[in-house]
PDB file of C-alpha atoms in Angstrom:
ATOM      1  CA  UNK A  27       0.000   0.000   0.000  1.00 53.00           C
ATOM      2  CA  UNK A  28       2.625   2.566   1.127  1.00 50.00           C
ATOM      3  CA  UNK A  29       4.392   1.599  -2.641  1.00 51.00           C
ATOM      4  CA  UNK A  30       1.610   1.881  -3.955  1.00 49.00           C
ATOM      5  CA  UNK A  31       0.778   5.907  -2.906  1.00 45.00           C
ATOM      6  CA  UNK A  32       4.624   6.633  -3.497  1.00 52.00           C
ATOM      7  CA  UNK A  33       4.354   5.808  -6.874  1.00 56.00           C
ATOM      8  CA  UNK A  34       0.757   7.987  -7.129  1.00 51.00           C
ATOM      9  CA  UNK A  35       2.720  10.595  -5.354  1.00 54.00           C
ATOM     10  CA  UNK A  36       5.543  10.803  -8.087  1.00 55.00           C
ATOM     11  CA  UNK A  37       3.189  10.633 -10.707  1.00 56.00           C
ATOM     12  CA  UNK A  38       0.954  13.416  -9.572  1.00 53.00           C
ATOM     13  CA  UNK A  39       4.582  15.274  -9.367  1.00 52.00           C
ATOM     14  CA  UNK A  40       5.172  14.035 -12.820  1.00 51.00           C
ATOM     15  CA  UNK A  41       2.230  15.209 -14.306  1.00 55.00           C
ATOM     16  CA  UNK A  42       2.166  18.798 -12.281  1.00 47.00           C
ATOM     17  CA  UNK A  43       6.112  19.590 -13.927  1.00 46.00           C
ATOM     18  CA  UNK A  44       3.991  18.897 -17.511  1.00 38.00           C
ATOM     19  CA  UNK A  45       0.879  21.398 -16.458  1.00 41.00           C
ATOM     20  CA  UNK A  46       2.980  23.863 -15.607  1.00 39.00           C
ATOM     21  CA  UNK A  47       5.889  23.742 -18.567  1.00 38.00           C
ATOM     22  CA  UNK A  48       2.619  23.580 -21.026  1.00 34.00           C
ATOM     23  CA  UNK A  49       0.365  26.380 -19.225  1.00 35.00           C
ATOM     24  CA  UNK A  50       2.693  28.872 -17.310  1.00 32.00           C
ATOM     25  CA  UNK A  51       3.212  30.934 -20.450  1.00 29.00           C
ATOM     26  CA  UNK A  52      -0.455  31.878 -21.040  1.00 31.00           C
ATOM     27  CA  UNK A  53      -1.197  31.955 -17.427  1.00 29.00           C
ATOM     28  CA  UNK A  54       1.621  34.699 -16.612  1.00 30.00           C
ATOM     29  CA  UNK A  55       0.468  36.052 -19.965  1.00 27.00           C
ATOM     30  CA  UNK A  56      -3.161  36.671 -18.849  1.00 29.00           C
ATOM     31  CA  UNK A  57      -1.724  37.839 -15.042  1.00 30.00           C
ATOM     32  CA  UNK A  58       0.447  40.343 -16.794  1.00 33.00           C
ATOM     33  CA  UNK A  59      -1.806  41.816 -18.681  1.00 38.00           C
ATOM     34  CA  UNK A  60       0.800  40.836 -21.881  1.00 39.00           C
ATOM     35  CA  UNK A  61      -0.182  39.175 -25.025  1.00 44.00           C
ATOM     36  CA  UNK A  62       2.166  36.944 -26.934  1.00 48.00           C
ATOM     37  CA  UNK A  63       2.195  39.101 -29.240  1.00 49.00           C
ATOM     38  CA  UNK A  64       3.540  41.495 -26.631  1.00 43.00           C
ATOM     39  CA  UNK A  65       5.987  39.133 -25.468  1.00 44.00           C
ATOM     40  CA  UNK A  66       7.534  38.957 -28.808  1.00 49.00           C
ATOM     41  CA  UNK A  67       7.762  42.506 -28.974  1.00 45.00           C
ATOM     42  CA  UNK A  68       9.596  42.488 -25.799  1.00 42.00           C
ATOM     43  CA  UNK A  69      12.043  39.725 -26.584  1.00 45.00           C
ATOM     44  CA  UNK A  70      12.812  41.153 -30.053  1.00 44.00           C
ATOM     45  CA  UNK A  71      13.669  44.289 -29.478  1.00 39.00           C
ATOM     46  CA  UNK A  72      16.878  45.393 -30.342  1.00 38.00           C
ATOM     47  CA  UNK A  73      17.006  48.701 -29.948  1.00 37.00           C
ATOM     48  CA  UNK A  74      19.754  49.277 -26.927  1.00 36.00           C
ATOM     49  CA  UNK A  75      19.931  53.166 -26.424  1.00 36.00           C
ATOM     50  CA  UNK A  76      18.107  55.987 -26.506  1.00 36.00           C
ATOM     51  CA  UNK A  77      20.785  58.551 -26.729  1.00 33.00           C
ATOM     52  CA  UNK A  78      20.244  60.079 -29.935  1.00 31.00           C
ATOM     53  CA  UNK A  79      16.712  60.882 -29.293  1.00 36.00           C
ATOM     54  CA  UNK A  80      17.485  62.556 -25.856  1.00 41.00           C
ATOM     55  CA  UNK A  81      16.375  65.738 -25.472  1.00 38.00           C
ATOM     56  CA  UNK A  82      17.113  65.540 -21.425  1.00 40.00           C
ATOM     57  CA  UNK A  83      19.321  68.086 -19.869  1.00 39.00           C
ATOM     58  CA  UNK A  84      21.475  66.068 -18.043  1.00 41.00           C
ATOM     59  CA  UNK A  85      21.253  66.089 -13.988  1.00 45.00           C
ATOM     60  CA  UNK A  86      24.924  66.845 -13.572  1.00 42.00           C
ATOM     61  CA  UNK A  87      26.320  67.736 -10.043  1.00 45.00           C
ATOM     62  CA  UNK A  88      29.300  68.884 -10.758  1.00 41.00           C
ATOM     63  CA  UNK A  89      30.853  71.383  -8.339  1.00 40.00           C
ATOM     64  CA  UNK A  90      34.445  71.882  -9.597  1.00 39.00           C
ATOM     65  CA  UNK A  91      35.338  69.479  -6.548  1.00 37.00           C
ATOM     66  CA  UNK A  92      37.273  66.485  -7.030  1.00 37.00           C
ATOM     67  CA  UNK A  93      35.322  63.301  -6.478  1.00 38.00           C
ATOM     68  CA  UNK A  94      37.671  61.253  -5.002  1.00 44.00           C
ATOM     69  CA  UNK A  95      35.946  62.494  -1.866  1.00 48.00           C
ATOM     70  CA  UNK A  96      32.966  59.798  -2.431  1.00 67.00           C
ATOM     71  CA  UNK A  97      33.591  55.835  -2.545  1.00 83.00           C
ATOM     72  CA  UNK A  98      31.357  54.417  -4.707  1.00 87.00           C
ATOM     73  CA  UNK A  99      31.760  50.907  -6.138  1.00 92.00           C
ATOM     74  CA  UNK A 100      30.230  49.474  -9.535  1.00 96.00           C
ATOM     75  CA  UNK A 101      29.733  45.853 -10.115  1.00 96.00           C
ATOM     76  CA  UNK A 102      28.257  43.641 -13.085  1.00 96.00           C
ATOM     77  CA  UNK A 103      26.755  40.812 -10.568  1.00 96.00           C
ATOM     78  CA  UNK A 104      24.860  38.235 -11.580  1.00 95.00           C
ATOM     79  CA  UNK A 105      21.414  38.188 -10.849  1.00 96.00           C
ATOM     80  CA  UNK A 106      20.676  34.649  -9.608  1.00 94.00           C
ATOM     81  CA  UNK A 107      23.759  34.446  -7.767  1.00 94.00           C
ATOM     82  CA  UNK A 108      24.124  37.654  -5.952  1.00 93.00           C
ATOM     83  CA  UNK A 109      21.394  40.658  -6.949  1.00 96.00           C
ATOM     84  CA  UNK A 110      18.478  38.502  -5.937  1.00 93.00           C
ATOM     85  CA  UNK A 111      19.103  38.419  -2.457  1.00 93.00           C
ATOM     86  CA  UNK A 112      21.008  41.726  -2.026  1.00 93.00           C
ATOM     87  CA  UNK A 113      18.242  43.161  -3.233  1.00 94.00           C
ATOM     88  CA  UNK A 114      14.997  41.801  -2.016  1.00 93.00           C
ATOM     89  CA  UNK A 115      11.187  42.237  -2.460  1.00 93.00           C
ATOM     90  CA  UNK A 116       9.686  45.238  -0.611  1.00 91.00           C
ATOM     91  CA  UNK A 117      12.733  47.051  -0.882  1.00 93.00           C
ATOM     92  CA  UNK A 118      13.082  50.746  -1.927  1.00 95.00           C
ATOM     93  CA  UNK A 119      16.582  51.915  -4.113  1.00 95.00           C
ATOM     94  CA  UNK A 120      18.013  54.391  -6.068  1.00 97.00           C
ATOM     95  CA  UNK A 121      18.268  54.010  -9.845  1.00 98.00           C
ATOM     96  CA  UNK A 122      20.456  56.090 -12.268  1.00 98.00           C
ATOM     97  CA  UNK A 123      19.720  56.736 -15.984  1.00 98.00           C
ATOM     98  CA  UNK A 124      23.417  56.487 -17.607  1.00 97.00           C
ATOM     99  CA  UNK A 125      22.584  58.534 -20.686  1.00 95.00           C
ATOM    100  CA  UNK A 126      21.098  61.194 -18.709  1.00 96.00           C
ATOM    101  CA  UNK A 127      22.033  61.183 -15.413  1.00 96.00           C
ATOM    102  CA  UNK A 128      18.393  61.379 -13.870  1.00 97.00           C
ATOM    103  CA  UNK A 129      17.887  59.815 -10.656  1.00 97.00           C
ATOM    104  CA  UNK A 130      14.946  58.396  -9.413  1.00 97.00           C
ATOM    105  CA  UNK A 131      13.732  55.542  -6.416  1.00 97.00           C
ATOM    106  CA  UNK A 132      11.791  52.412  -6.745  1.00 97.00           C
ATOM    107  CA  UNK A 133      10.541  49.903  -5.034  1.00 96.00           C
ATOM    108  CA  UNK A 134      10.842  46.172  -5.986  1.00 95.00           C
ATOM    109  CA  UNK A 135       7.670  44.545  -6.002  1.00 92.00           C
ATOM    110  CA  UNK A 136       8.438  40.984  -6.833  1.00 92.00           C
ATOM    111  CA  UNK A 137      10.222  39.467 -10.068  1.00 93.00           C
ATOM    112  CA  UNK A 138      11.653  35.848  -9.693  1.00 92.00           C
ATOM    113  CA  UNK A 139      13.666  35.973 -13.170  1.00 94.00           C
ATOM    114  CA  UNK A 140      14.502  39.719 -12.811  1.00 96.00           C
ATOM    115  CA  UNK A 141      12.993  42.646 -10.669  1.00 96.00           C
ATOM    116  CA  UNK A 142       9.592  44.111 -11.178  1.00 96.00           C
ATOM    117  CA  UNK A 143       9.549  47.724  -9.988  1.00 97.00           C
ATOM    118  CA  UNK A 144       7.445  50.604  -9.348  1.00 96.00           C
ATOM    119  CA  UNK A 145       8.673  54.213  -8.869  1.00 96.00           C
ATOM    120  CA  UNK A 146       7.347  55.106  -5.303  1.00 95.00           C
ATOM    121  CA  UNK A 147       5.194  58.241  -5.915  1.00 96.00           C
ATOM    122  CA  UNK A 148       4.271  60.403  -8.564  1.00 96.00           C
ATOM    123  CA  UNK A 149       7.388  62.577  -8.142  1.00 97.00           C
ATOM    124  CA  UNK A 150       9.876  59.877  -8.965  1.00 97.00           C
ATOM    125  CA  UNK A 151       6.925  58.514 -11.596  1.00 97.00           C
ATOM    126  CA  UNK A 152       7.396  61.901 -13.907  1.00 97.00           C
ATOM    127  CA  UNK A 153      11.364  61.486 -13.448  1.00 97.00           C
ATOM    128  CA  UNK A 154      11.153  58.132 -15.006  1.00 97.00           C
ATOM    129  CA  UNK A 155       8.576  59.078 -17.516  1.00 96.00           C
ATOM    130  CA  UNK A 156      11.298  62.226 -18.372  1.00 97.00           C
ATOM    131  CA  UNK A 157      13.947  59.400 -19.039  1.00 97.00           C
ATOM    132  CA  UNK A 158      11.737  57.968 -22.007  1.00 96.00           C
ATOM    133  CA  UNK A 159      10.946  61.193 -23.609  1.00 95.00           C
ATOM    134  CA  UNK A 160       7.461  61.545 -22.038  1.00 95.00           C
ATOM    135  CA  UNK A 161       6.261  58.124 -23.971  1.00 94.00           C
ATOM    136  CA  UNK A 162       6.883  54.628 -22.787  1.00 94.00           C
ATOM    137  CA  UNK A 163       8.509  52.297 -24.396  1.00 94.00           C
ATOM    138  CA  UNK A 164       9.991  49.199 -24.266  1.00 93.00           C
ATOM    139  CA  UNK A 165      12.996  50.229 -25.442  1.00 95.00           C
ATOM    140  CA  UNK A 166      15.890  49.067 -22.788  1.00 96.00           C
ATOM    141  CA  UNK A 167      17.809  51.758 -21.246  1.00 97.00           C
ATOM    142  CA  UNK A 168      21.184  51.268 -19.191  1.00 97.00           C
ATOM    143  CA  UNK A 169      21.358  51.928 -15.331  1.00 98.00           C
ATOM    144  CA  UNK A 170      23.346  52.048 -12.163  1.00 98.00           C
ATOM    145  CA  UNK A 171      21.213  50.571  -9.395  1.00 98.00           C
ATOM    146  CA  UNK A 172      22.490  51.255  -5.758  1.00 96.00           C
ATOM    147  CA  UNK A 173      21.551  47.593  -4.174  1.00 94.00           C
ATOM    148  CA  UNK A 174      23.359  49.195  -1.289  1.00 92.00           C
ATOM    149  CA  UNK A 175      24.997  51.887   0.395  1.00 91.00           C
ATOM    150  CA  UNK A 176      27.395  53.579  -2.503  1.00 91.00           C
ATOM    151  CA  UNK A 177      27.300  50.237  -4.002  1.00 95.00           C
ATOM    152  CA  UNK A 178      26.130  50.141  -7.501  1.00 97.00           C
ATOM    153  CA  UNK A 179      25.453  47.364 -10.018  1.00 97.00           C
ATOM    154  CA  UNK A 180      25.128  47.696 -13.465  1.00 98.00           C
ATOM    155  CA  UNK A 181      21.628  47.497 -14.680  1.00 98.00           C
ATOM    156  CA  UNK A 182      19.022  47.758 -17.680  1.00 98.00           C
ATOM    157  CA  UNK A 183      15.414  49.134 -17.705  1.00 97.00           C
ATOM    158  CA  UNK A 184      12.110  49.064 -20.094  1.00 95.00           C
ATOM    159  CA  UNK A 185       9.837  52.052 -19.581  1.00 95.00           C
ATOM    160  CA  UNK A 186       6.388  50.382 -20.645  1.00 94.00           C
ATOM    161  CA  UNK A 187       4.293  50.143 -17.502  1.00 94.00           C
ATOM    162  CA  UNK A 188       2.244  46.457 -17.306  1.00 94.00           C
ATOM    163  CA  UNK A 189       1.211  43.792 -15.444  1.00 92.00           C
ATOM    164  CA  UNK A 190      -0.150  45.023 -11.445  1.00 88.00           C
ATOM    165  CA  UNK A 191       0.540  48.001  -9.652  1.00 89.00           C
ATOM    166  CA  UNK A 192       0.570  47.820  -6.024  1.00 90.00           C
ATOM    167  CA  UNK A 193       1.323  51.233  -5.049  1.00 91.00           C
ATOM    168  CA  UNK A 194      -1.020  53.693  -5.752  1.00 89.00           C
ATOM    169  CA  UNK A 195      -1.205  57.238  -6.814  1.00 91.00           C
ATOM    170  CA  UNK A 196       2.061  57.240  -8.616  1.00 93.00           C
ATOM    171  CA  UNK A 197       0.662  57.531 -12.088  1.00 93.00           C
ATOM    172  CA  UNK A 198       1.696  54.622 -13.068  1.00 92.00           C
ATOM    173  CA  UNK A 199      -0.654  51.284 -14.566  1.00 89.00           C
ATOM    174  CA  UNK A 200       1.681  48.824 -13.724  1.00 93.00           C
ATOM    175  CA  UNK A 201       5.242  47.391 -12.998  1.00 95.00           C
ATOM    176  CA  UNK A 202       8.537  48.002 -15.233  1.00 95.00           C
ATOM    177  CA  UNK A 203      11.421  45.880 -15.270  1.00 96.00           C
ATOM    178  CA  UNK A 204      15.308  45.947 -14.255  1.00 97.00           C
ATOM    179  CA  UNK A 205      17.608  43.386 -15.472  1.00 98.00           C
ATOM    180  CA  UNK A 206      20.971  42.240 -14.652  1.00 97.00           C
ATOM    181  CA  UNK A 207      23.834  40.356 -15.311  1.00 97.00           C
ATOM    182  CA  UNK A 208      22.436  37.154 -16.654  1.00 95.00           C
ATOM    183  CA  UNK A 209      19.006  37.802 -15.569  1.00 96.00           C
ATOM    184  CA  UNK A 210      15.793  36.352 -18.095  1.00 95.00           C
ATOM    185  CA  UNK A 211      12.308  37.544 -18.680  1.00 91.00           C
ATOM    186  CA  UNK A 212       9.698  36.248 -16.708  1.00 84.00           C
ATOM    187  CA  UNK A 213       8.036  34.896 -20.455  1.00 82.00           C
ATOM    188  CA  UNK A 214      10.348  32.820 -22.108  1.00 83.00           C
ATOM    189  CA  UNK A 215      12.626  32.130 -19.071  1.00 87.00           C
ATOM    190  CA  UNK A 216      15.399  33.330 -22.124  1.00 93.00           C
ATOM    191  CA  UNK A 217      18.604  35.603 -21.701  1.00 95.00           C
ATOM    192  CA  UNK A 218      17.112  38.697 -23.123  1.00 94.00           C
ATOM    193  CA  UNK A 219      20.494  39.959 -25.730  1.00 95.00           C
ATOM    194  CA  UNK A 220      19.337  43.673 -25.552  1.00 95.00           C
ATOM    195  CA  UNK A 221      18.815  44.257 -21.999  1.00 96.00           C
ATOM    196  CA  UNK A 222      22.096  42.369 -21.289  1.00 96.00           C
ATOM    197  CA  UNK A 223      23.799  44.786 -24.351  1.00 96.00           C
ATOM    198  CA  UNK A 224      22.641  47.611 -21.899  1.00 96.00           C
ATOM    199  CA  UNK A 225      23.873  46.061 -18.637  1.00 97.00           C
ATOM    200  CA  UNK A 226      26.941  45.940 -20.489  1.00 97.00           C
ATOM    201  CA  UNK A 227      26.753  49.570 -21.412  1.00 97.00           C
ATOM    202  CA  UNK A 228      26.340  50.222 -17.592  1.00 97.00           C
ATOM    203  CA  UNK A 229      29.620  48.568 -16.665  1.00 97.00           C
ATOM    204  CA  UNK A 230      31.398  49.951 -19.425  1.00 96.00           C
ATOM    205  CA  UNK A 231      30.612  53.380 -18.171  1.00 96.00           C
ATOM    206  CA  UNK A 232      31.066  53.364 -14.460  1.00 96.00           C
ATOM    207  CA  UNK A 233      33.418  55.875 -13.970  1.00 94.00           C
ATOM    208  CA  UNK A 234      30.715  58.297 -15.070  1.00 95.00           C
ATOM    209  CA  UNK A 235      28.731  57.646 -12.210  1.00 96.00           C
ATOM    210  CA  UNK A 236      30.948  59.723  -9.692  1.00 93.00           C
ATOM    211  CA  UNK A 237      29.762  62.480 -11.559  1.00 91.00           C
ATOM    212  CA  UNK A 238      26.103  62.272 -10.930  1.00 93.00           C
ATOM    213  CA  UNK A 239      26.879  61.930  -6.852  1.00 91.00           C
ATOM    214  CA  UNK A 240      28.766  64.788  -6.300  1.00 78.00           C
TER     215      UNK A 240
END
């Protein structure tokens, strides 16, 4: 008898693994608020930058001082190793746009293959909305994100709001996304080439960020 419900056991464990590999793609889909059709969109697009279609004064800081007055430290961490953890659910941060320099705060509202954010009032809402040229888009962006105290990882960001919003009055219908290093969308459960291209980016540049703290 006791074989007899182990082996029930395993196949009901069995057959769950095949539910969900067949169904979790229209389910998140229809959760999300994102079509396949969306999803496509999302994984296709190549576009990396926005820099020639900035019209944002940059939000520069510079004094004439030197910077060597503030420690900051940039890293290009891997999501599922360390970002995941160092920055958990619930947790509010600092986020800032490399090509302009605009800096607003989040908070991360959930995101198993990446972070889901929302900005956390309309303020910081109409920043992030001034990053994309007052128009949302799913166009990736590269970003410093400080996971903690003048420690900075390298970053990328959409700027179409979907899926649920838990925070209201921000102006905002939804939850964007940051990636990391090695982070996938929440879709296909695929390396997404763009947002990784902007991570990248984000590394590349991390000497600029001293000038946006000072």
């Amino acid at each position: 008898m006791t074989r007899y419900f182990s082996q029930c056991t395993y196949l009901v464990l069995f057959l769950v693994c095949i539910m969900a590999n067949v169904f979790v793609y229209p389910i998140f889909s229809k959760y999300t608020n994102i079509t396949s059709s969306d999803m496509q969109r999302i994984n296709n697009y190549h576009e990396t930058e926005l820099y020639p279609q900035d019209n944002v004064t940059p939000n520069t800081k510079d004094d004439g001082t030197s910077g060597s007055r503030i420690n900051v430290t940039v890293s290009n961490l891997n999501w599922f190793d360390s970002v995941h953890e160092q920055f958990p659910t619930y947790t509010k941060t600092r986020v800032i746009d490399v090509g302009t320099g605009l800096t607003y705060y989040v908070y991360r509202n959930g995101g198993h293959y990446h972070a889901d954010v929302e900005p956390i009032d309309r303020a910081n809402t109409d920043i992030f909305f001034k990053i994309y040229n007052n128009e949302w888009s799913w166009a990736r962006r590269p970003v410093w994100v400080e996971i903690l105290p003048d420690f900075w990882v390298a970053a990328s960001i959409n700027g179409y709001p979907h899926g649920n919003a838990y925070i209201k009055n921000t102006g905002i219908d939804g939850h964007t996304c940051i990636h990391f290093l090695m982070s996938k969308t929440h879709g296909t459960k695929r390396v997404d080439e763009a947002h990784q291209a902007c991570v990248n980016y984000a590394y590349e540049h991390r000497d600029e960020l001293i000038k946006y703290l000072m």
